[in-house]
PDB file of C-alpha atoms in Angstrom:
ATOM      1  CA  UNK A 109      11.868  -2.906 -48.593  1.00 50.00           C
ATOM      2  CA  UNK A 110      14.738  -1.077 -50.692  1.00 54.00           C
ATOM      3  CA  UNK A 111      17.684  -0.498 -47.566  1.00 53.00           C
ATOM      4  CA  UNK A 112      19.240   1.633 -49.818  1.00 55.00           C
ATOM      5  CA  UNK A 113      16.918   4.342 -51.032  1.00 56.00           C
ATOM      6  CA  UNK A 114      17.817   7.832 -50.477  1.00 60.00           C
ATOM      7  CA  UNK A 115      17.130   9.248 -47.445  1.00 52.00           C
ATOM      8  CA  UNK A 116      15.323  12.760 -48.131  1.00 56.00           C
ATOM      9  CA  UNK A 117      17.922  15.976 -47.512  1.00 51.00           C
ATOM     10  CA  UNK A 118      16.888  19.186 -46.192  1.00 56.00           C
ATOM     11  CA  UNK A 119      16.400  21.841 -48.814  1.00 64.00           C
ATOM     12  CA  UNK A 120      19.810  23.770 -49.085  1.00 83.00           C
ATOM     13  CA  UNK A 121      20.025  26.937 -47.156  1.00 92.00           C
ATOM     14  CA  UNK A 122      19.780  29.984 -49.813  1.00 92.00           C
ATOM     15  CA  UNK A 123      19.026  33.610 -49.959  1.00 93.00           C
ATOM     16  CA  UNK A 124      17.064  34.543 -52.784  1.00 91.00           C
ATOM     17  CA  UNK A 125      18.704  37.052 -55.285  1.00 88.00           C
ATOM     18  CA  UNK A 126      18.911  41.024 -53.957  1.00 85.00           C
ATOM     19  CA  UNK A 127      16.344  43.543 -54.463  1.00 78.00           C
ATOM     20  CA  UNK A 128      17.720  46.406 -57.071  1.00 76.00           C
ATOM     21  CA  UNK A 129      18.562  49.277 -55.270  1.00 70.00           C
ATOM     22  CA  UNK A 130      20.756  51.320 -53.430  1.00 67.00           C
ATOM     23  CA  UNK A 131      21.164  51.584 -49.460  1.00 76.00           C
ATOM     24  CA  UNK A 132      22.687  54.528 -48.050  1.00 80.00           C
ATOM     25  CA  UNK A 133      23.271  54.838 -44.875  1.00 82.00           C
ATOM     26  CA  UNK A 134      23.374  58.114 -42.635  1.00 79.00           C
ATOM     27  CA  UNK A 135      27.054  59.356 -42.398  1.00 82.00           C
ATOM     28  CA  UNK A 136      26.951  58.711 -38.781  1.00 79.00           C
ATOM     29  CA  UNK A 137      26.576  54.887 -39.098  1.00 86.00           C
ATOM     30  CA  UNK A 138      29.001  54.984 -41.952  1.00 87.00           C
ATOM     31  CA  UNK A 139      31.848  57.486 -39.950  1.00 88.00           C
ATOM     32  CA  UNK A 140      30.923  54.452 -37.228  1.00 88.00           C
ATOM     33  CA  UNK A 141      32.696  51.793 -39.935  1.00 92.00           C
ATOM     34  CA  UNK A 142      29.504  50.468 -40.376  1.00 93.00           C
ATOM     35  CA  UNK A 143      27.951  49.290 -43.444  1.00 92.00           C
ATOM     36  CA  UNK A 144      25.007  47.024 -44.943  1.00 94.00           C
ATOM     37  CA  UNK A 145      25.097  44.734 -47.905  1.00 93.00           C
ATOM     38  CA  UNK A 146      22.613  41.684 -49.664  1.00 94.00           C
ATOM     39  CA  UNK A 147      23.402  38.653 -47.795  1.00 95.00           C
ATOM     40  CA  UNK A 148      24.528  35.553 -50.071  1.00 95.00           C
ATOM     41  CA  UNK A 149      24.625  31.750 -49.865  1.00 95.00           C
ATOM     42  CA  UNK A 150      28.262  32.053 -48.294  1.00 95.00           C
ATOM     43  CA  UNK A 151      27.095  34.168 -45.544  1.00 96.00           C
ATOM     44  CA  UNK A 152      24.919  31.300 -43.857  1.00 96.00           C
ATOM     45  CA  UNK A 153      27.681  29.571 -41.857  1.00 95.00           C
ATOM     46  CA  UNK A 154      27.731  33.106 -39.948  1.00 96.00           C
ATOM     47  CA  UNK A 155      24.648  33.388 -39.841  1.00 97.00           C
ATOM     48  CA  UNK A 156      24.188  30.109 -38.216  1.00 96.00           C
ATOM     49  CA  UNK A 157      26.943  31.129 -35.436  1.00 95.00           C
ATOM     50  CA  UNK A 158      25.297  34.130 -34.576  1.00 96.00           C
ATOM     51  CA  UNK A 159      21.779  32.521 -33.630  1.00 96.00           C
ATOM     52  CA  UNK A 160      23.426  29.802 -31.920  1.00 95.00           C
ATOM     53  CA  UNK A 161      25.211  33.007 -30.044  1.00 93.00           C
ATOM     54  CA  UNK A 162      21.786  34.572 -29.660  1.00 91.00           C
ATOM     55  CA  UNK A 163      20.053  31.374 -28.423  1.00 92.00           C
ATOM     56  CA  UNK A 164      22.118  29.776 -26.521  1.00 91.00           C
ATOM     57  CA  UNK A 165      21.279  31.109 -23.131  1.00 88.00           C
ATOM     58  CA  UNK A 166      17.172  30.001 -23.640  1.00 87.00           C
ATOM     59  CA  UNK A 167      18.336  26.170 -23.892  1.00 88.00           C
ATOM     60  CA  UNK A 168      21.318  25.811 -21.361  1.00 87.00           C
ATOM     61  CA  UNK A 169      19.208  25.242 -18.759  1.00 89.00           C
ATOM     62  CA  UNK A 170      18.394  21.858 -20.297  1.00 90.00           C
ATOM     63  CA  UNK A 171      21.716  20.808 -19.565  1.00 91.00           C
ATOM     64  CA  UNK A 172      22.283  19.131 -22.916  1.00 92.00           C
ATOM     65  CA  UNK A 173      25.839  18.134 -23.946  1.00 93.00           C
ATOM     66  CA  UNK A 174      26.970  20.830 -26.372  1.00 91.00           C
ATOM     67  CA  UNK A 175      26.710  18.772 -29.271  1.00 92.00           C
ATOM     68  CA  UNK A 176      23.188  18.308 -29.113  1.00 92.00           C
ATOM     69  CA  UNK A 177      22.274  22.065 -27.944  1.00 93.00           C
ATOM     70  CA  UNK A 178      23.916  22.840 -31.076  1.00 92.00           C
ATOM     71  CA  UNK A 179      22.282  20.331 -33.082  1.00 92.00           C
ATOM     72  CA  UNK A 180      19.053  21.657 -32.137  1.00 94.00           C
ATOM     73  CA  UNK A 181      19.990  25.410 -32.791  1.00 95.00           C
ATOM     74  CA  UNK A 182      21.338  24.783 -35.584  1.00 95.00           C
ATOM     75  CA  UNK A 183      17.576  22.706 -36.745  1.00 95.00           C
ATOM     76  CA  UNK A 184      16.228  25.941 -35.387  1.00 95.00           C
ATOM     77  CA  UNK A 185      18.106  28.247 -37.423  1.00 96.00           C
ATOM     78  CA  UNK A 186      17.537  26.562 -40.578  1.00 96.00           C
ATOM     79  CA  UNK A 187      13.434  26.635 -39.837  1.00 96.00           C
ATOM     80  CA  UNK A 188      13.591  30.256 -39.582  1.00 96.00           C
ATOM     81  CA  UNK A 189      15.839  31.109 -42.485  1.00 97.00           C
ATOM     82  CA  UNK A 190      13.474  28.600 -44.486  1.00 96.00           C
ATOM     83  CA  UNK A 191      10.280  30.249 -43.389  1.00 96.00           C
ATOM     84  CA  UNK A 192      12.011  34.073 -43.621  1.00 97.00           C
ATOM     85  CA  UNK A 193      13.187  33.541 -47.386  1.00 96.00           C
ATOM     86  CA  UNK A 194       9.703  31.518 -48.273  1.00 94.00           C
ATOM     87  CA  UNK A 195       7.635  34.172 -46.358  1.00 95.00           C
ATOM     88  CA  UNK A 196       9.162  37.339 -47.186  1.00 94.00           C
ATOM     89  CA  UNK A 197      10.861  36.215 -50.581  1.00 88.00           C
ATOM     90  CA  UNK A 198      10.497  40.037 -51.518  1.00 89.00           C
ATOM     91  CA  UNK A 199      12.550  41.175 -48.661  1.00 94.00           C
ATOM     92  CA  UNK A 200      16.094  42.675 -48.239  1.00 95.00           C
ATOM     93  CA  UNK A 201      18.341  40.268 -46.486  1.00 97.00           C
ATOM     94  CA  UNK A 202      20.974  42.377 -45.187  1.00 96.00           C
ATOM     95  CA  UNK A 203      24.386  41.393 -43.130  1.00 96.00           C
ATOM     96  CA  UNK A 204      25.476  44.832 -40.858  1.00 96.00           C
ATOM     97  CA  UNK A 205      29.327  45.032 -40.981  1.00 95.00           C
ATOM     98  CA  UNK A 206      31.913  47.263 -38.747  1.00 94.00           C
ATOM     99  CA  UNK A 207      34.838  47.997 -41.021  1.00 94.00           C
ATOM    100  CA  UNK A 208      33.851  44.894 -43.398  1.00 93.00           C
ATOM    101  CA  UNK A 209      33.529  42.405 -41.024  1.00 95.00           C
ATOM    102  CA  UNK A 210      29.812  40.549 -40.215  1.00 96.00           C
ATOM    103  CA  UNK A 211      28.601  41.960 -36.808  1.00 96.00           C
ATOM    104  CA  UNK A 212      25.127  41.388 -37.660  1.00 97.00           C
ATOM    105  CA  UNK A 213      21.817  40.982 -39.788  1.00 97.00           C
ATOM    106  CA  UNK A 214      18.813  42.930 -40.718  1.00 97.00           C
ATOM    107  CA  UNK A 215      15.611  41.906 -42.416  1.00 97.00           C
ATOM    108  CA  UNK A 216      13.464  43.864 -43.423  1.00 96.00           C
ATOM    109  CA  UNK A 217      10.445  44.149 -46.244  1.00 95.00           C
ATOM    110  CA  UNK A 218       9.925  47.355 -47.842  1.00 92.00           C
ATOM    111  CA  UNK A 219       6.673  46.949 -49.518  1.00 89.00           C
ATOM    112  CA  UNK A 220       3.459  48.968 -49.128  1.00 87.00           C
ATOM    113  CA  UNK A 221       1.406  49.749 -47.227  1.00 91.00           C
ATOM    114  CA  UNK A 222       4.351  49.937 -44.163  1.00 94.00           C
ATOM    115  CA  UNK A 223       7.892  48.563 -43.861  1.00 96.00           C
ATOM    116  CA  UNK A 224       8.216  45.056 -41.977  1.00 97.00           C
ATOM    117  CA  UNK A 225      11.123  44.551 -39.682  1.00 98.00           C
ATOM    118  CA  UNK A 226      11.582  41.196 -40.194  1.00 98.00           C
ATOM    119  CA  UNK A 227      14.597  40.480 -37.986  1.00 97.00           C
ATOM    120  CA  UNK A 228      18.093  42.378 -36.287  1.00 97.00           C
ATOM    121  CA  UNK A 229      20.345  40.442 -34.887  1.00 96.00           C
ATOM    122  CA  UNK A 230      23.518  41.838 -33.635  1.00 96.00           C
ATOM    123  CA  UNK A 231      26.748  39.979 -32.233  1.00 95.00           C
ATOM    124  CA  UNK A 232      27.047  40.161 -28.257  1.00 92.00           C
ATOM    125  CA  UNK A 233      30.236  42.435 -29.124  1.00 91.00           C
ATOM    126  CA  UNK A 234      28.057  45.029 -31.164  1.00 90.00           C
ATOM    127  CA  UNK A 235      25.181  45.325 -28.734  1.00 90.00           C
ATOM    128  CA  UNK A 236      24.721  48.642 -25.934  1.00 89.00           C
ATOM    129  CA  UNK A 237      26.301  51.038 -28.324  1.00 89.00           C
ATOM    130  CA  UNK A 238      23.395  52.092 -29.977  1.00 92.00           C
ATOM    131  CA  UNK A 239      24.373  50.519 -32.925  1.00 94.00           C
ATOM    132  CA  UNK A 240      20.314  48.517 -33.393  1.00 95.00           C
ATOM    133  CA  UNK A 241      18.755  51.799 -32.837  1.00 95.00           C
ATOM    134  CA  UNK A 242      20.138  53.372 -35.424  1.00 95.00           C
ATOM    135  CA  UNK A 243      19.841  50.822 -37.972  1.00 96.00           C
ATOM    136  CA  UNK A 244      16.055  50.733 -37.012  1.00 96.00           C
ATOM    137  CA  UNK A 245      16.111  54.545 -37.095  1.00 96.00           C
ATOM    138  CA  UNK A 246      17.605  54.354 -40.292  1.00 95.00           C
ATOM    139  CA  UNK A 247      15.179  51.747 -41.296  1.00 95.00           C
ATOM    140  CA  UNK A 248      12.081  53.631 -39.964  1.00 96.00           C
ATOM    141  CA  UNK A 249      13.447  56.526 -42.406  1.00 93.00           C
ATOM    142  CA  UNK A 250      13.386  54.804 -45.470  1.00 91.00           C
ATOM    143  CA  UNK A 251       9.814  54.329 -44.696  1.00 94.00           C
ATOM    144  CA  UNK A 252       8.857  57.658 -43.945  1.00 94.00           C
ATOM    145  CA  UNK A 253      10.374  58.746 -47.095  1.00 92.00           C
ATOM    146  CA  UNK A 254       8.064  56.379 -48.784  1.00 92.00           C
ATOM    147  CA  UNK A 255       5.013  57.663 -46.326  1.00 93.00           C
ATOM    148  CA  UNK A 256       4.681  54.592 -44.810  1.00 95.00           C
ATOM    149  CA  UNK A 257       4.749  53.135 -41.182  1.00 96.00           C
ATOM    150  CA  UNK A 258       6.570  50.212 -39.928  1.00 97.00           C
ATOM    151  CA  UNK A 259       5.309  47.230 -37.654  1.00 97.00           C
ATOM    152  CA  UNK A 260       7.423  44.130 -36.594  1.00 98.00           C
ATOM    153  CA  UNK A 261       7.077  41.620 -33.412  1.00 97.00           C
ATOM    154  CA  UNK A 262       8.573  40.925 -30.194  1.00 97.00           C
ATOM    155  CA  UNK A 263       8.586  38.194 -27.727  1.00 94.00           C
ATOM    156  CA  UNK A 264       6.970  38.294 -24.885  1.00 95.00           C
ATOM    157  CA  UNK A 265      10.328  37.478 -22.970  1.00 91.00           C
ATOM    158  CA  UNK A 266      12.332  40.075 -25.105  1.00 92.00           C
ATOM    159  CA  UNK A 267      12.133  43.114 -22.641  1.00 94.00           C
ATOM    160  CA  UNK A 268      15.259  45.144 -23.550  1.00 92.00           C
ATOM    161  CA  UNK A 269      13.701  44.875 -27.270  1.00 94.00           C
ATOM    162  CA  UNK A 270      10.313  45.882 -26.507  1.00 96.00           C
ATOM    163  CA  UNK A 271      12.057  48.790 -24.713  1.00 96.00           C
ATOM    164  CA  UNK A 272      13.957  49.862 -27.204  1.00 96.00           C
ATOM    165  CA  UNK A 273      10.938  49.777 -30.303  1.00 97.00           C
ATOM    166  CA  UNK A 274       9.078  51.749 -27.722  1.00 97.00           C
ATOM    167  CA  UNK A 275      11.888  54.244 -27.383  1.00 96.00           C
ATOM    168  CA  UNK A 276      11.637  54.407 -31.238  1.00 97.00           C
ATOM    169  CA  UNK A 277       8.236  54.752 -31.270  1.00 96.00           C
ATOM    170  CA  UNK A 278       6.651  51.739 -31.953  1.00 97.00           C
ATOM    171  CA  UNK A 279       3.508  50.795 -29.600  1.00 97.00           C
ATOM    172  CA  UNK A 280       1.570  47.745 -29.334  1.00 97.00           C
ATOM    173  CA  UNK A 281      -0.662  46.909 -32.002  1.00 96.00           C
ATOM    174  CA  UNK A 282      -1.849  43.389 -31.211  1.00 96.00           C
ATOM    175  CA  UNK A 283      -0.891  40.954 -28.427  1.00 96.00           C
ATOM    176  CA  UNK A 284      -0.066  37.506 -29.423  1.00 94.00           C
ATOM    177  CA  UNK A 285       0.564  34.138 -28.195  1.00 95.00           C
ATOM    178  CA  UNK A 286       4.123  34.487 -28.265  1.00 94.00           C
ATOM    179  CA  UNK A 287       4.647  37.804 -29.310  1.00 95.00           C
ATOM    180  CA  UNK A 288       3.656  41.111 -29.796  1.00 97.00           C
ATOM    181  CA  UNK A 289       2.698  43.089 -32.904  1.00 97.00           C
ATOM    182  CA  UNK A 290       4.356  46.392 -32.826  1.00 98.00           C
ATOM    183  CA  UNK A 291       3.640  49.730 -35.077  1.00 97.00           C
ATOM    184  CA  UNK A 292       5.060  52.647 -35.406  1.00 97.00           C
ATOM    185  CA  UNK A 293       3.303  55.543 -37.755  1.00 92.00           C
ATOM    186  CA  UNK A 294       5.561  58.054 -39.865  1.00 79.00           C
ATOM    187  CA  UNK A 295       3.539  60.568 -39.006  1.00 72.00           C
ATOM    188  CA  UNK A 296       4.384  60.130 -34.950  1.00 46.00           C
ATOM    189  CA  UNK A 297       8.022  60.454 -35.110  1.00 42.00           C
TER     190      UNK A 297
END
């Protein structure tokens, strides 16, 4: 038995190249400070913060040393950003800023025959202002420009989310194991 043969490494974490195209906001998200751009390779380390931030809470409970909660969040964030890029490699992986600083992320696939909202995540500092609302109104817009819908899914647990889409909208399509399958039709708003 060779003791010194490599031990395999995880696939680095990467963001496949940006979709061509513009993204203009509405001029009240932009008179806000806030803008959108392509997330890139250098953005992960963030990224990685702001799920731990956004996760957290779930695994505390457990009463694992720190080390180890993050450890595992951090395993957890790199299964999703694996299974996001190799899932929706066509998708617009987007980092929300307030006057050029990360505050956030948004996912989401623009392909026929309706919009998928991947993911938004916003930092605890960024959230109760409206601020996801109208990035998912804005998002919901692009869509019905192109006549299509929008779906996306929600957890179960997630009730201030579900709350929100529903505000926006979107209305139950399918009931999951773990989440919900959401819709919302242009032609409703």
């Amino acid at each position: 038995m060779n003791m010194h043969a490599a031990i395999p490494q995880p696939p680095a974490l990467a963001f496949p190249p940006p979709r061509a195209g513009h993204l203009d906001l509405p001029a009240l998200l932009e008179g806000r400070g806030i803008g959108l751009r392509h997330a890139v390779d250098a953005d992960i380390g963030w990224l990685r913060a702001l799920y731990r931030q956004l996760r957290a809470h779930e695994f505390a409970p457990m009463g694992w040393p720190p080390q180890a909660l993050a450890a595992f969040l951090d395993q957890q964030f790199a299964m999703q950003h694996l299974h996001y890029v190799r899932h929706y490699e066509r998708a617009d992986f987007l980092v929300v800023e307030r006057d050029g600083v990360p505050a956030g992320r948004i996912y989401l696939q623009r392909n026929a025959p309706e919009h998928l909202l991947i993911d938004i995540t916003l930092d605890a500092a960024m959230r109760g202002d409206g601020l996801g609302g109208a990035l998912i109104r804005w998002a919901q817009d692009e869509a019905h420009a192109r006549g299509r819908g929008m779906r996306l899914h929600v957890e179960h647990g997630n009730h201030g989310a579900r709350r929100l889409y529903e505000r926006l909208g979107f209305a139950v399509a399918e009931t999951l194991p773990t989440h919900a399958l959401m819709r919302w039709e242009a032609d409703l708003r």
